[in-house]
Coordinates of C-alpha atoms in Angstrom, one line a residue:
M1177 CA 0.0 0.0 0.0
P1178 CA 1.2 3.6 -0.5
A1179 CA 3.5 5.0 2.2
R1180 CA 0.9 7.4 3.6
R1181 CA -1.6 4.6 4.0
S1182 CA 1.0 2.3 5.6
A1183 CA 1.7 5.0 8.1
L1184 CA -1.9 5.4 8.9
F1185 CA -2.3 1.7 9.4
L1186 CA 0.7 1.6 11.8
L1187 CA -0.8 4.5 13.7
F1188 CA -4.1 2.7 13.8
A1189 CA -2.5 -0.5 15.2
A1190 CA -0.5 1.5 17.8
L1191 CA -3.7 3.3 19.0
I1192 CA -5.4 -0.1 19.4
V1193 CA -2.6 -1.6 21.5
R1194 CA -1.9 1.6 23.5
G1195 CA -5.5 2.2 24.2
A1196 CA -6.2 -1.4 25.4
P1197 CA -6.1 -2.2 29.1
A1198 CA -4.0 -5.1 30.5
L1199 CA -7.2 -7.0 30.9
P1200 CA -9.0 -8.5 29.2
G1201 CA -7.5 -9.9 26.1
I1202 CA -8.9 -12.8 24.0
R1203 CA -7.0 -15.3 22.0
L1204 CA -9.5 -16.9 19.7
I1205 CA -9.1 -19.9 17.4
V1206 CA -11.9 -20.8 15.1
D1207 CA -11.6 -24.2 13.4
A1208 CA -13.7 -24.1 10.2
T1209 CA -12.5 -27.3 8.7
E1210 CA -16.0 -28.8 9.2
A1211 CA -17.8 -25.8 7.7
P1212 CA -19.1 -27.9 4.8
R1213 CA -20.9 -29.9 7.5
R1214 CA -22.3 -26.7 8.8
I1215 CA -20.4 -26.6 12.1
V1216 CA -17.4 -24.7 13.3
H1217 CA -15.4 -25.0 16.6
A1218 CA -14.4 -22.0 18.7
N1219 CA -11.6 -22.1 21.3
E1220 CA -11.0 -18.9 23.4
V1221 CA -8.4 -18.1 26.1
I1222 CA -9.8 -15.0 27.9
D1223 CA -7.8 -13.0 30.5
V1224 CA -9.9 -12.7 33.7
Q1225 CA -9.7 -11.8 37.4
P1226 CA -11.0 -13.9 40.3
G1227 CA -14.6 -13.4 41.2
P1228 CA -18.0 -13.3 39.4
L1229 CA -17.7 -13.2 35.6
T1230 CA -20.4 -12.7 33.0
L1231 CA -19.7 -13.7 29.4
T1232 CA -21.7 -12.1 26.6
Y1233 CA -22.7 -13.3 23.2
A1234 CA -23.4 -10.5 20.7
E1235 CA -27.1 -9.7 20.4
W1236 CA -27.5 -6.5 18.5
I1237 CA -25.5 -6.8 15.3
P1238 CA -24.5 -3.5 13.5
G1239 CA -26.2 -3.1 10.2
E1240 CA -28.9 -5.7 11.0
H1241 CA -30.8 -3.2 13.1
G1242 CA -32.1 -5.8 15.5
P1243 CA -31.4 -8.4 18.2
T1244 CA -30.3 -11.0 15.6
G1245 CA -27.3 -12.6 17.3
P1246 CA -27.9 -16.4 16.8
V1247 CA -27.2 -17.5 20.4
V1248 CA -29.6 -20.5 19.9
D1249 CA -26.9 -22.0 17.6
L1250 CA -24.2 -21.8 20.3
V1251 CA -23.8 -25.4 21.5
G1252 CA -21.3 -27.6 23.4
L1253 CA -20.2 -24.8 25.8
H1254 CA -17.5 -25.6 28.4
I1255 CA -15.5 -23.2 30.6
S1256 CA -12.4 -24.2 32.4
A1257 CA -9.7 -22.6 34.5
G1258 CA -6.4 -21.9 32.9
T1259 CA -5.5 -22.2 29.2
G1260 CA -7.1 -25.6 28.7
G1261 CA -7.3 -28.9 30.6
G1262 CA -7.9 -27.1 33.9
T1263 CA -10.8 -27.4 36.3
E1264 CA -14.1 -27.2 34.6
L1265 CA -16.1 -24.2 35.9
P1266 CA -19.9 -24.4 36.2
W1267 CA -21.9 -21.7 34.4
R1268 CA -25.5 -20.6 34.2
R1269 CA -27.4 -18.6 31.6
D1270 CA -29.0 -15.4 32.8
L1271 CA -32.8 -15.9 33.3
T1272 CA -33.8 -12.6 31.7
N1273 CA -31.1 -12.1 29.1
M1274 CA -30.4 -15.2 27.1
Y1275 CA -27.2 -13.8 25.7
L1276 CA -25.4 -13.7 29.1
F1277 CA -23.6 -16.6 30.9
H1278 CA -22.5 -16.3 34.5
C1279 CA -19.7 -18.2 36.3
D1280 CA -17.3 -17.7 39.2
I1281 CA -13.5 -17.5 38.7
P1282 CA -11.5 -19.1 41.6
A1283 CA -8.7 -17.3 43.4
G1284 CA -5.4 -17.5 41.6
V1285 CA -6.9 -18.0 38.2
N1286 CA -6.1 -15.2 35.6
S1287 CA -7.3 -16.9 32.4
I1288 CA -10.0 -19.3 31.3
A1289 CA -10.5 -21.5 28.4
V1290 CA -13.9 -21.3 26.6
V1291 CA -14.8 -23.8 24.0
F1292 CA -18.0 -24.2 22.1
D1293 CA -19.4 -25.1 18.7
Y1294 CA -21.4 -22.9 16.4
I1295 CA -24.0 -24.5 14.2
L1296 CA -24.2 -23.0 10.7
S1297 CA -27.9 -22.7 9.7
P1298 CA -29.1 -24.4 6.5
I1299 CA -31.9 -21.9 6.1
T1300 CA -31.2 -19.4 3.3
R1301 CA -33.7 -16.7 4.4
G1302 CA -32.3 -14.1 6.8
Y1303 CA -29.0 -12.2 7.4
S1304 CA -25.8 -13.3 9.0
A1305 CA -27.5 -15.8 11.3
A1306 CA -28.9 -17.7 8.2
A1307 CA -27.0 -20.0 5.9
N1308 CA -23.3 -19.2 5.7
S1309 CA -21.6 -22.2 4.2
S1310 CA -21.7 -24.8 1.4
A1311 CA -19.6 -27.7 0.4
H1312 CA -17.1 -25.3 -1.1
L1313 CA -17.2 -22.0 0.9
V1314 CA -17.9 -20.3 4.1
V1315 CA -18.5 -16.7 5.2
L1316 CA -17.6 -16.3 8.9
S1317 CA -19.1 -13.6 11.0
W1318 CA -16.9 -13.3 14.1
N1319 CA -19.8 -12.3 16.4
T1320 CA -21.1 -15.8 16.0
V1321 CA -18.0 -17.5 17.4
A1322 CA -17.0 -15.2 20.3
L1323 CA -18.0 -14.9 24.0
Y1324 CA -16.5 -11.9 25.8
P1325 CA -16.5 -10.4 29.3
S1326 CA -19.5 -8.2 29.8
A1327 CA -18.0 -5.3 31.9
P1328 CA -15.5 -3.8 29.5
H1329 CA -16.5 -1.9 26.4
P1330 CA -15.9 -3.9 23.2
D1331 CA -13.4 -1.3 22.0
S1332 CA -11.3 -2.0 25.2
I1333 CA -11.1 -5.8 24.4
V1334 CA -8.2 -6.8 22.1
V1335 CA -8.6 -10.1 20.2
T1336 CA -5.9 -12.1 18.5
P1337 CA -7.9 -14.2 16.0
T1338 CA -6.8 -17.4 14.2
L1339 CA -8.8 -19.2 11.6
V1340 CA -8.2 -22.8 10.5
L1341 CA -9.6 -23.6 7.0
P1342 CA -10.2 -26.8 5.0
A1343 CA -7.1 -27.7 3.1
G1344 CA -6.5 -25.8 -0.1
W1345 CA -9.1 -23.1 0.7
K1346 CA -8.2 -19.4 0.1
Y1347 CA -9.6 -16.5 2.1
N1348 CA -10.4 -12.8 1.9
T1349 CA -11.0 -10.3 4.7
A1350 CA -10.4 -6.7 5.7
L1351 CA -8.3 -8.0 8.6
E1352 CA -4.5 -7.8 8.4
T1353 CA -2.8 -11.2 8.2
A1354 CA 0.0 -11.7 10.7
R1355 CA 1.2 -15.1 9.6
T1356 CA 0.0 -18.3 7.9
E1357 CA 1.0 -21.9 8.5
G1358 CA -0.5 -24.6 6.4
N1359 CA -4.3 -24.0 6.5
S1360 CA -4.1 -21.9 9.6
V1361 CA -4.2 -18.1 9.4
E1362 CA -3.4 -15.8 12.4
F1363 CA -4.6 -12.2 12.0
A1364 CA -3.1 -9.1 13.6
P1365 CA -4.7 -8.2 17.0
V1366 CA -7.8 -6.0 16.7
T1367 CA -10.4 -4.6 19.0
L1368 CA -13.6 -6.7 19.4
N1369 CA -15.6 -4.1 17.5
M1370 CA -13.2 -4.2 14.5
L1371 CA -13.2 -8.0 14.6
V1372 CA -17.0 -8.2 14.4
D1373 CA -16.8 -5.5 11.6
S1374 CA -14.5 -7.7 9.5
P1375 CA -16.0 -11.0 8.3
V1376 CA -13.9 -13.6 6.5
Q1377 CA -14.9 -15.1 3.2
A1378 CA -13.1 -18.4 2.3
G1379 CA -13.6 -21.1 -0.2
E1380 CA -12.3 -23.6 -2.7
Y1381 CA -13.1 -21.3 -5.7
V1382 CA -11.9 -17.8 -5.1
N1383 CA -10.9 -14.9 -7.5
R1384 CA -9.5 -11.6 -6.2
I1385 CA -9.6 -8.7 -8.6
D1386 CA -8.0 -5.3 -8.1
I1387 CA -10.5 -2.5 -8.8
S1388 CA -8.5 0.3 -7.1
A1389 CA -9.0 2.4 -10.3
G1390 CA -6.1 4.8 -9.6
T1391 CA -7.5 6.1 -6.3
G1392 CA -4.3 5.3 -4.4
I1393 CA -6.2 3.2 -2.0
P1394 CA -6.5 -0.6 -2.4
H1395 CA -10.0 -1.8 -3.4
H1396 CA -10.6 -5.5 -4.2
L1397 CA -13.5 -7.5 -5.5
D1398 CA -13.2 -10.8 -3.7
I1399 CA -15.3 -13.5 -5.5
A1400 CA -16.0 -16.9 -4.0
S1401 CA -18.5 -19.4 -5.3
D1402 CA -19.4 -23.1 -5.5
G1403 CA -17.8 -23.6 -8.9
E1404 CA -14.9 -22.3 -11.0
A1405 CA -17.0 -20.9 -13.8
A1406 CA -19.0 -18.6 -11.5
V1407 CA -16.0 -16.6 -10.2
Q1408 CA -14.7 -15.6 -13.7
M1409 CA -15.8 -12.0 -14.2
P1410 CA -15.6 -10.6 -17.8
P1411 CA -13.5 -7.5 -18.3
D1412 CA -16.5 -5.3 -19.1
Q1413 CA -18.0 -6.1 -15.6
V1414 CA -14.6 -5.5 -14.0
N1415 CA -14.6 -2.1 -15.7
D1416 CA -18.0 -1.2 -14.3
Y1417 CA -16.8 -2.0 -10.7
Q1418 CA -13.7 0.1 -11.3
N1419 CA -16.1 2.9 -12.4
L1420 CA -18.0 2.3 -9.1
V1421 CA -14.9 3.1 -7.1
R1422 CA -14.2 6.2 -9.2
E1423 CA -17.7 7.5 -8.9
A1424 CA -17.9 6.9 -5.1
T1425 CA -14.6 8.7 -4.7
A1426 CA -16.0 11.6 -6.8
L1427 CA -19.3 11.7 -4.8
F1428 CA -17.8 11.8 -1.3
G1429 CA -14.4 13.3 -1.9
A1430 CA -12.8 11.4 1.0
H1431 CA -12.4 7.9 2.3
H1432 CA -12.8 6.6 5.9
Y1433 CA -11.0 3.3 5.4
L1434 CA -7.4 2.2 4.8
H1435 CA -8.5 -0.4 2.1
Y1436 CA -11.7 -1.9 1.0
D1437 CA -12.8 -5.4 0.1
F1438 CA -16.1 -6.4 -1.5
L1439 CA -16.6 -9.9 -0.2
Y1440 CA -18.8 -11.1 -3.1
T1441 CA -20.1 -14.6 -2.5
L1442 CA -22.0 -16.3 -5.3
S1443 CA -23.9 -19.4 -4.0
D1444 CA -27.4 -20.8 -4.0
Q1445 CA -26.6 -22.5 -0.7
V1446 CA -26.1 -19.4 1.5
S1447 CA -28.5 -16.6 2.4
S1448 CA -28.8 -13.8 -0.1
F1449 CA -28.2 -10.3 1.3
G1450 CA -25.7 -7.5 1.8
L1451 CA -24.2 -6.3 5.1
E1452 CA -22.0 -3.2 5.5
H1453 CA -18.7 -2.8 7.3
H1454 CA -16.2 0.0 7.5
Q1455 CA -13.5 -1.6 5.3
S1456 CA -15.5 -4.4 3.5
S1457 CA -19.0 -5.5 2.7
D1458 CA -20.5 -9.0 2.9
D1459 CA -22.4 -9.3 -0.4
R1460 CA -24.2 -12.6 -1.2
V1461 CA -26.1 -13.5 -4.4
G1462 CA -27.1 -16.5 -6.5
E1463 CA -24.3 -18.6 -8.0
R1464 CA -24.9 -17.6 -11.6
T1465 CA -25.2 -13.9 -11.0
I1466 CA -22.0 -13.0 -13.0
L1467 CA -23.0 -15.4 -15.8
D1468 CA -26.8 -14.7 -16.1
P1469 CA -27.5 -11.2 -17.5
R1470 CA -31.0 -11.2 -15.8
M1471 CA -29.7 -12.0 -12.4
R1472 CA -26.8 -9.5 -12.8
V1473 CA -29.2 -6.7 -13.6
L1474 CA -31.5 -7.5 -10.6
R1475 CA -28.6 -7.5 -8.2
A1476 CA -26.6 -4.7 -9.8
G1477 CA -27.4 -2.3 -7.0
L1478 CA -26.2 -4.5 -4.1
L1479 CA -22.5 -3.7 -4.1
P1480 CA -23.0 0.1 -4.7
H1481 CA -25.5 0.2 -1.8
E1482 CA -23.2 -1.6 0.7
F1483 CA -20.2 0.5 -0.5
V1484 CA -22.1 3.7 0.2
H1485 CA -22.7 2.4 3.7
S1486 CA -18.9 2.8 4.4
W1487 CA -19.7 6.6 4.4
N1488 CA -23.4 6.6 5.3
G1489 CA -23.9 4.1 8.1
K1490 CA -20.5 3.2 9.3
Y1491 CA -18.6 6.6 9.3
R1492 CA -21.7 8.7 9.7
R1493 CA -24.3 6.9 11.9
P1494 CA -27.5 7.9 13.6
E1495 CA -27.0 8.4 17.4
G1496 CA -29.6 5.7 18.1
L1497 CA -27.7 3.1 16.1
A1498 CA -24.2 4.1 17.3
T1499 CA -24.4 2.2 20.6
G1500 CA -20.8 1.1 20.5
D1501 CA -21.6 -2.3 21.9
F1502 CA -23.6 -5.4 21.0
T1503 CA -26.0 -5.4 24.0
S1504 CA -27.7 -2.0 24.0
P1505 CA -30.9 -1.9 22.0
M1506 CA -30.7 0.2 18.8
K1507 CA -33.1 2.9 17.9
G1508 CA -34.0 3.0 14.2
D1509 CA -35.8 6.3 14.0
L1510 CA -33.3 7.7 11.4
L1511 CA -33.2 4.6 9.2
W1512 CA -34.8 6.6 6.4
V1513 CA -31.4 8.4 6.3
Y1514 CA -29.2 5.4 7.1
E1515 CA -30.9 3.1 4.6
G1516 CA -33.1 5.4 2.6
L1517 CA -30.3 7.8 1.6
T1518 CA -28.0 4.9 1.0
E1519 CA -30.6 3.4 -1.4
Y1520 CA -30.8 6.6 -3.3
L1521 CA -27.0 7.1 -3.5
G1522 CA -26.4 3.5 -4.2
N1523 CA -28.8 3.5 -7.2
L1524 CA -27.2 6.7 -8.5
L1525 CA -23.8 5.0 -8.4
T1526 CA -25.2 1.9 -10.0
A1527 CA -26.2 4.1 -13.0
R1528 CA -23.2 6.4 -13.0
S1529 CA -20.8 3.4 -13.0
G1530 CA -22.5 1.7 -15.9
L1531 CA -23.8 -1.3 -13.9
W1532 CA -27.3 0.0 -15.0
S1533 CA -28.2 1.9 -18.1
Q1534 CA -30.2 5.1 -17.6
E1535 CA -33.2 3.1 -18.9
M1536 CA -32.7 0.4 -16.2
Y1537 CA -32.5 3.1 -13.5
R1538 CA -35.9 4.6 -14.7
E1539 CA -37.5 1.1 -14.8
H1540 CA -36.3 0.4 -11.3
M1541 CA -37.6 3.8 -10.1
A1542 CA -41.0 3.1 -11.8
M1543 CA -41.3 -0.2 -10.0
I1544 CA -40.7 1.1 -6.5
A1545 CA -42.8 4.2 -7.0
A1546 CA -45.8 2.2 -8.2
K1547 CA -45.4 -0.3 -5.3
L1548 CA -45.4 2.5 -2.8
D1549 CA -48.2 4.3 -4.5
N1550 CA -50.4 1.2 -4.2
R1551 CA -49.7 0.3 -0.6
P1552 CA -52.8 0.7 1.7
G1553 CA -50.6 0.3 4.8
R1554 CA -49.3 3.8 4.3
T1555 CA -52.7 5.2 5.4
W1556 CA -52.2 3.9 9.0
R1557 CA -48.4 3.4 9.4
P1558 CA -46.4 6.5 8.6
L1559 CA -42.8 6.2 7.3
Q1560 CA -41.5 7.1 10.7
D1561 CA -43.1 4.1 12.3
A1562 CA -41.7 1.8 9.6
A1563 CA -38.3 3.0 10.8
D1564 CA -39.1 2.9 14.5
A1565 CA -40.4 -0.7 14.1
A1566 CA -37.5 -2.0 12.0
Q1567 CA -36.4 -4.6 14.4
I1568 CA -39.7 -6.4 14.1
L1569 CA -40.5 -5.6 10.5
Y1570 CA -37.3 -7.2 9.1
G1571 CA -38.6 -10.6 10.0
A1572 CA -42.2 -10.0 8.9
R1573 CA -43.8 -12.5 6.5
P1574 CA -44.6 -11.4 2.9
D1575 CA -48.4 -12.0 3.3
W1576 CA -50.4 -8.8 3.6
E1577 CA -47.2 -6.9 3.2
S1578 CA -49.1 -4.1 1.3
Y1579 CA -51.3 -3.6 4.3
R1580 CA -48.7 -4.1 7.0
R1581 CA -45.9 -2.2 5.3
T1582 CA -42.4 -3.4 5.7
V1583 CA -38.9 -1.9 5.9
D1584 CA -39.9 0.2 2.9
Y1585 CA -37.9 3.2 4.2
Y1586 CA -35.3 1.9 1.7
D1587 CA -37.6 2.6 -1.3
E1588 CA -39.6 5.5 0.1
G1589 CA -36.3 7.1 1.3
N1590 CA -35.1 6.7 -2.3
L1591 CA -38.1 8.8 -3.5
I1592 CA -37.7 11.4 -0.7
W1593 CA -34.0 11.9 -1.3
L1594 CA -34.6 12.2 -5.0
D1595 CA -37.0 15.0 -4.2
V1596 CA -34.4 16.6 -1.8
D1597 CA -31.9 16.5 -4.7
G1598 CA -34.4 18.2 -7.0
I1599 CA -35.2 20.9 -4.4
I1600 CA -31.5 21.7 -3.9
R1601 CA -31.1 22.0 -7.6
E1602 CA -34.1 24.3 -7.9
Q1603 CA -33.1 26.5 -4.9
T1604 CA -29.5 27.0 -6.2
R1605 CA -30.5 27.3 -9.9
G1606 CA -28.6 24.1 -10.7
K1607 CA -25.3 25.1 -8.9
K1608 CA -25.6 22.5 -6.2
S1609 CA -27.1 19.0 -5.6
M1610 CA -27.0 16.1 -3.2
D1611 CA -23.4 15.5 -4.3
D1612 CA -22.6 18.7 -2.4
F1613 CA -24.5 17.4 0.7
C1614 CA -22.5 14.2 0.6
R1615 CA -19.1 15.9 0.4
A1616 CA -20.1 18.1 3.4
F1617 CA -21.8 15.4 5.5
H1618 CA -19.8 12.3 4.7
G1619 CA -16.6 13.6 3.1
G1620 CA -14.1 16.0 4.6
S1621 CA -10.6 14.5 5.0
D1622 CA -9.4 10.9 4.7
T1623 CA -9.6 9.2 8.1
L1624 CA -9.1 5.9 9.7
P1625 CA -12.2 3.7 10.2
L1626 CA -14.3 5.6 12.8
T1627 CA -17.9 6.5 13.6
K1628 CA -19.2 10.1 13.7
P1629 CA -22.8 10.0 15.1
Y1630 CA -25.5 12.4 13.9
T1631 CA -29.0 13.6 14.8
F1632 CA -32.0 14.8 12.8
E1633 CA -30.8 18.4 13.5
D1634 CA -27.4 17.6 12.0
V1635 CA -29.0 16.5 8.8
V1636 CA -31.2 19.6 8.6
R1637 CA -28.3 21.9 9.4
T1638 CA -26.1 20.5 6.6
L1639 CA -29.0 20.6 4.1
N1640 CA -29.4 24.3 5.0
D1641 CA -25.7 24.9 4.6
V1642 CA -26.0 23.5 1.0
A1643 CA -29.4 25.2 0.1
P1644 CA -31.5 27.2 2.6
Y1645 CA -35.0 25.8 2.8
D1646 CA -37.5 24.7 5.5
W1647 CA -36.0 21.3 5.6
A1648 CA -37.2 20.3 9.1
N1649 CA -40.8 21.0 8.1
Y1650 CA -40.4 19.2 4.8
L1651 CA -38.8 16.1 6.2
N1652 CA -41.2 15.9 9.2
G1653 CA -44.1 16.1 6.8
R1654 CA -42.8 13.1 4.8
L1655 CA -42.1 11.1 8.0
T1656 CA -45.6 11.6 9.5
S1657 CA -47.7 11.6 6.4
L1658 CA -50.7 9.2 6.1
D1659 CA -51.3 10.1 2.5
A1660 CA -52.5 7.1 0.5
H1661 CA -50.1 8.0 -2.3
A1662 CA -46.3 7.9 -2.4
P1663 CA -44.2 11.0 -2.5
L1664 CA -43.7 11.2 -6.3
S1665 CA -42.8 14.9 -6.5
G1666 CA -39.1 14.1 -6.8
I1667 CA -39.7 12.1 -10.0
E1668 CA -41.8 15.0 -11.4
R1669 CA -39.2 17.6 -10.4
A1670 CA -36.7 15.5 -12.4
G1671 CA -38.8 15.8 -15.5
W1672 CA -40.8 12.5 -15.4
R1673 CA -44.0 11.1 -14.1
L1674 CA -45.3 7.7 -13.0
A1675 CA -47.6 6.1 -15.6
Y1676 CA -49.0 2.7 -16.6
R1677 CA -49.2 0.7 -19.8
D1678 CA -50.2 -2.8 -20.8
T1679 CA -46.7 -4.2 -21.4
L1680 CA -43.9 -5.3 -19.0
D1681 CA -40.6 -3.6 -19.3
E1682 CA -37.4 -5.6 -19.4
L1683 CA -36.6 -5.2 -15.7
E1684 CA -40.0 -6.4 -14.7
K1685 CA -39.6 -9.4 -17.0
D1686 CA -36.3 -10.3 -15.4
F1687 CA -37.8 -9.9 -12.0
E1688 CA -40.6 -12.4 -12.7
E1689 CA -38.3 -14.9 -14.4
V1690 CA -35.6 -14.9 -11.7
R1691 CA -37.8 -14.7 -8.7
H1692 CA -40.5 -17.1 -10.1
V1693 CA -43.4 -14.7 -9.5
T1694 CA -46.2 -13.1 -11.4
D1695 CA -46.8 -9.5 -10.4
L1696 CA -50.3 -8.3 -11.0
S1697 CA -50.2 -5.7 -8.3
F1698 CA -51.6 -2.9 -10.4
S1699 CA -54.4 -4.8 -12.1
L1700 CA -55.9 -7.6 -10.1
G1701 CA -53.9 -6.5 -7.1
A1702 CA -51.7 -9.5 -6.2
T1703 CA -48.4 -11.2 -6.6
L1704 CA -48.3 -15.0 -7.2
N1705 CA -45.7 -17.7 -7.4
D1706 CA -45.4 -20.0 -10.4
E1707 CA -47.9 -22.5 -8.9
G1708 CA -50.6 -19.8 -8.5
A1709 CA -50.2 -19.4 -4.7
L1710 CA -51.0 -15.8 -3.6
I1711 CA -48.0 -14.3 -1.9
D1712 CA -49.7 -10.9 -1.3
V1713 CA -53.1 -9.4 -2.0
V1714 CA -53.6 -5.6 -2.0
P1715 CA -56.6 -4.6 0.1
G1716 CA -59.2 -2.7 -2.0
L1717 CA -58.2 -4.1 -5.4
P1718 CA -60.1 -6.7 -7.4
L1719 CA -58.9 -10.0 -5.9
A1720 CA -59.2 -8.7 -2.4
R1721 CA -62.7 -7.4 -3.1
A1722 CA -63.7 -10.8 -4.5
G1723 CA -62.6 -12.5 -1.2
L1724 CA -59.2 -13.9 -2.1
A1725 CA -56.3 -13.6 0.4
P1726 CA -52.6 -14.5 0.8
G1727 CA -52.0 -18.2 1.3
M1728 CA -54.8 -19.2 -1.1
K1729 CA -53.9 -20.9 -4.4
I1730 CA -55.5 -20.1 -7.7
I1731 CA -56.3 -23.4 -9.5
A1732 CA -58.2 -22.3 -12.5
V1733 CA -59.3 -19.1 -14.2
D1734 CA -62.4 -19.1 -16.4
G1735 CA -62.4 -22.9 -16.5
K1736 CA -58.7 -23.2 -17.5
V1737 CA -55.9 -24.5 -15.2
Y1738 CA -53.8 -21.7 -13.9
T1739 CA -50.6 -20.6 -15.7
R1740 CA -48.9 -17.2 -15.7
D1741 CA -49.8 -16.7 -19.4
M1742 CA -53.3 -17.8 -19.0
I1743 CA -54.2 -15.4 -16.2
R1744 CA -52.8 -12.6 -18.2
D1745 CA -54.9 -13.7 -21.2
A1746 CA -57.9 -13.6 -18.9
I1747 CA -57.1 -10.0 -17.8
R1748 CA -56.9 -8.9 -21.5
L1749 CA -60.1 -10.6 -22.4
A1750 CA -62.0 -9.1 -19.4
A1751 CA -61.0 -5.6 -20.7
R1752 CA -63.3 -6.3 -23.7
S1753 CA -66.2 -7.8 -21.7
S1754 CA -68.5 -6.9 -18.9
A1755 CA -68.6 -10.4 -17.6
P1756 CA -66.7 -11.2 -14.4
T1757 CA -63.6 -13.4 -14.4
M1758 CA -64.3 -16.7 -12.5
I1759 CA -61.5 -17.9 -10.4
I1760 CA -61.3 -21.3 -8.6
A1761 CA -59.0 -21.1 -5.6
Q1762 CA -57.9 -23.5 -2.9
N1763 CA -57.9 -22.4 0.8
G1764 CA -56.4 -25.2 2.8
D1765 CA -58.5 -28.3 2.2
Y1766 CA -61.4 -26.4 0.6
V1767 CA -62.0 -25.1 -2.9
S1768 CA -64.3 -22.2 -3.8
T1769 CA -65.2 -20.1 -6.8
Y1770 CA -64.7 -16.3 -6.8
S1771 CA -66.2 -13.8 -9.1
V1772 CA -63.7 -11.0 -10.0
D1773 CA -65.2 -7.8 -11.4
Y1774 CA -62.2 -6.2 -13.2
H1775 CA -62.1 -4.8 -16.7
G1776 CA -59.2 -2.4 -16.6
G1777 CA -56.7 -4.6 -18.6
E1778 CA -53.1 -5.1 -17.8
R1779 CA -51.3 -2.3 -15.9
Y1780 CA -47.5 -2.1 -15.5
P1781 CA -45.6 1.0 -14.4
Y1782 CA -43.1 3.1 -16.3
L1783 CA -41.7 6.6 -16.2
E1784 CA -43.1 9.0 -18.8
R1785 CA -41.3 12.2 -19.8
I1786 CA -42.9 15.5 -18.9
T1787 CA -41.8 17.3 -22.1
S1788 CA -42.5 20.8 -20.6
R1789 CA -39.7 20.2 -18.0
P1790 CA -36.0 19.6 -18.4
D1791 CA -34.7 16.1 -18.0
V1792 CA -33.0 16.7 -14.6
L1793 CA -32.9 12.9 -14.0
K1794 CA -30.5 12.4 -16.9
A1795 CA -28.1 14.9 -15.3
M1796 CA -28.5 13.3 -11.9
I1797 CA -27.4 9.8 -13.0
A1798 CA -24.8 10.8 -15.5
P1799 CA -21.2 9.8 -14.7
K1800 CA -19.3 12.4 -12.7
A1801 CA -15.8 11.0 -12.3
G1802 CA -14.6 11.6 -15.8
G1803 CA -12.4 9.2 -17.7

């Protein structure tokens, strides 16, 4: 790495060691050689003092916004005096906090050995507590394999981690490697917070690609998958990710990391999600995402979104989410900034980098705008409550989602921040934009990985510094609104409007084919899987009025067995007839016939140009980094 960055790293390491107290320290060895069997073995030596001791398992995981630590998968726990082989110490779980374990340390004992196994889930729905391994790879989140003393702050605990991998496997991580011996890797000592913030990706098929793009700071795309073909990225895709690094650098104007690794895991055996970290991101998608153009388009925004989080979420973080530990409950009231602004900026970078065309960006914006504009749940649950209730909404089922609402501060935040961008441009006659806000709020000078908390007032103050306006009133209005319609003014300020037509655009076709769904949200008012099962039904729209509900299964339409094409044929035919569409549906063990009175034809969203206004959207998503 460049000399200046090396000096920064040495300073960072010195601060860690100098700032750490004599006690406690943790030497952690994780044996992942049985990861293909979905089990790993943890062995800790923890510095202690005689007397009562409480060990903690991380509960509130940064970036997951909830108490998602998978303590139920911690098994085989044994605690003994000394560094191993000493007297076994009895322990008891706390009766009110399942993440705490109590024991007593005898006189004269200054260290304990803690051993346990962690079961890797086979369930692919969820975040880092869900599936993390396959026969050929594993993604290790350190919070799942560490118990630590409760009293000290996580930043005051220094951990020396070692990871043992299956023979021949390679690894990638933001951690610094101290030494390797065979299939064992010892990493440089780090604070517990930084360890949890630095997952490891390892596997049999790994490809590491330099995408630093002349920034002077190492950036790598670390690809692991279940097969050799899946990790081979064509040069044009590599170029797009190099552009992503350039465009993010241009957007923020500074970095708050020493190096950055996209841990890009392609597997159908692990959970599919993205999780942000200061110097890396844990990005997981289907195995053929690089190879299949449809899958690639649908997941194109994942890496830009998680990359933006290094600035907006890790460096700048709402006070309520910047707890600094893994036990204090997080407050998600500003998630419309943490996630909503990140969604807006991530989508901008997806287009600016070339991962999406401008047409794809508009198609995506039309899809989310239409979904939010046809969501009855917004008439009772304001956006603020969707953020406040994040910790329970992340795990909500998909049935009645349109009535319940979900964590849609991602998409609604996207619309709001698009509008904010448009207002800034109007107020400054095109001289400033959200790019200026980002440089002021997230940029500044290059720093080490650190967290700078903020409040609602800090956001408003910076917006006013960029473009004076009644931002507090504007934002509060958006947060508390019970308007049945989504905030679409940003799309219109940008020179477009939400409209509907009777043909699917390419992004919607890709969505249906890859996700195996049929989306009739804006006509009959439902989404279905390939077998005709109703995933969600929109209250007030035709299928709901006829008495159908999520969980039912459509068997036949107008006397014909259900298929995706057939139900669309029926919608088109009903537009030329006054007769109702007759649907036979199964509800558990019972079958009934439902009369659906709908004659509006197929309706699919798109963005239509407002010719009387300039195309500001085109300027917003155009590349900014130059050649």
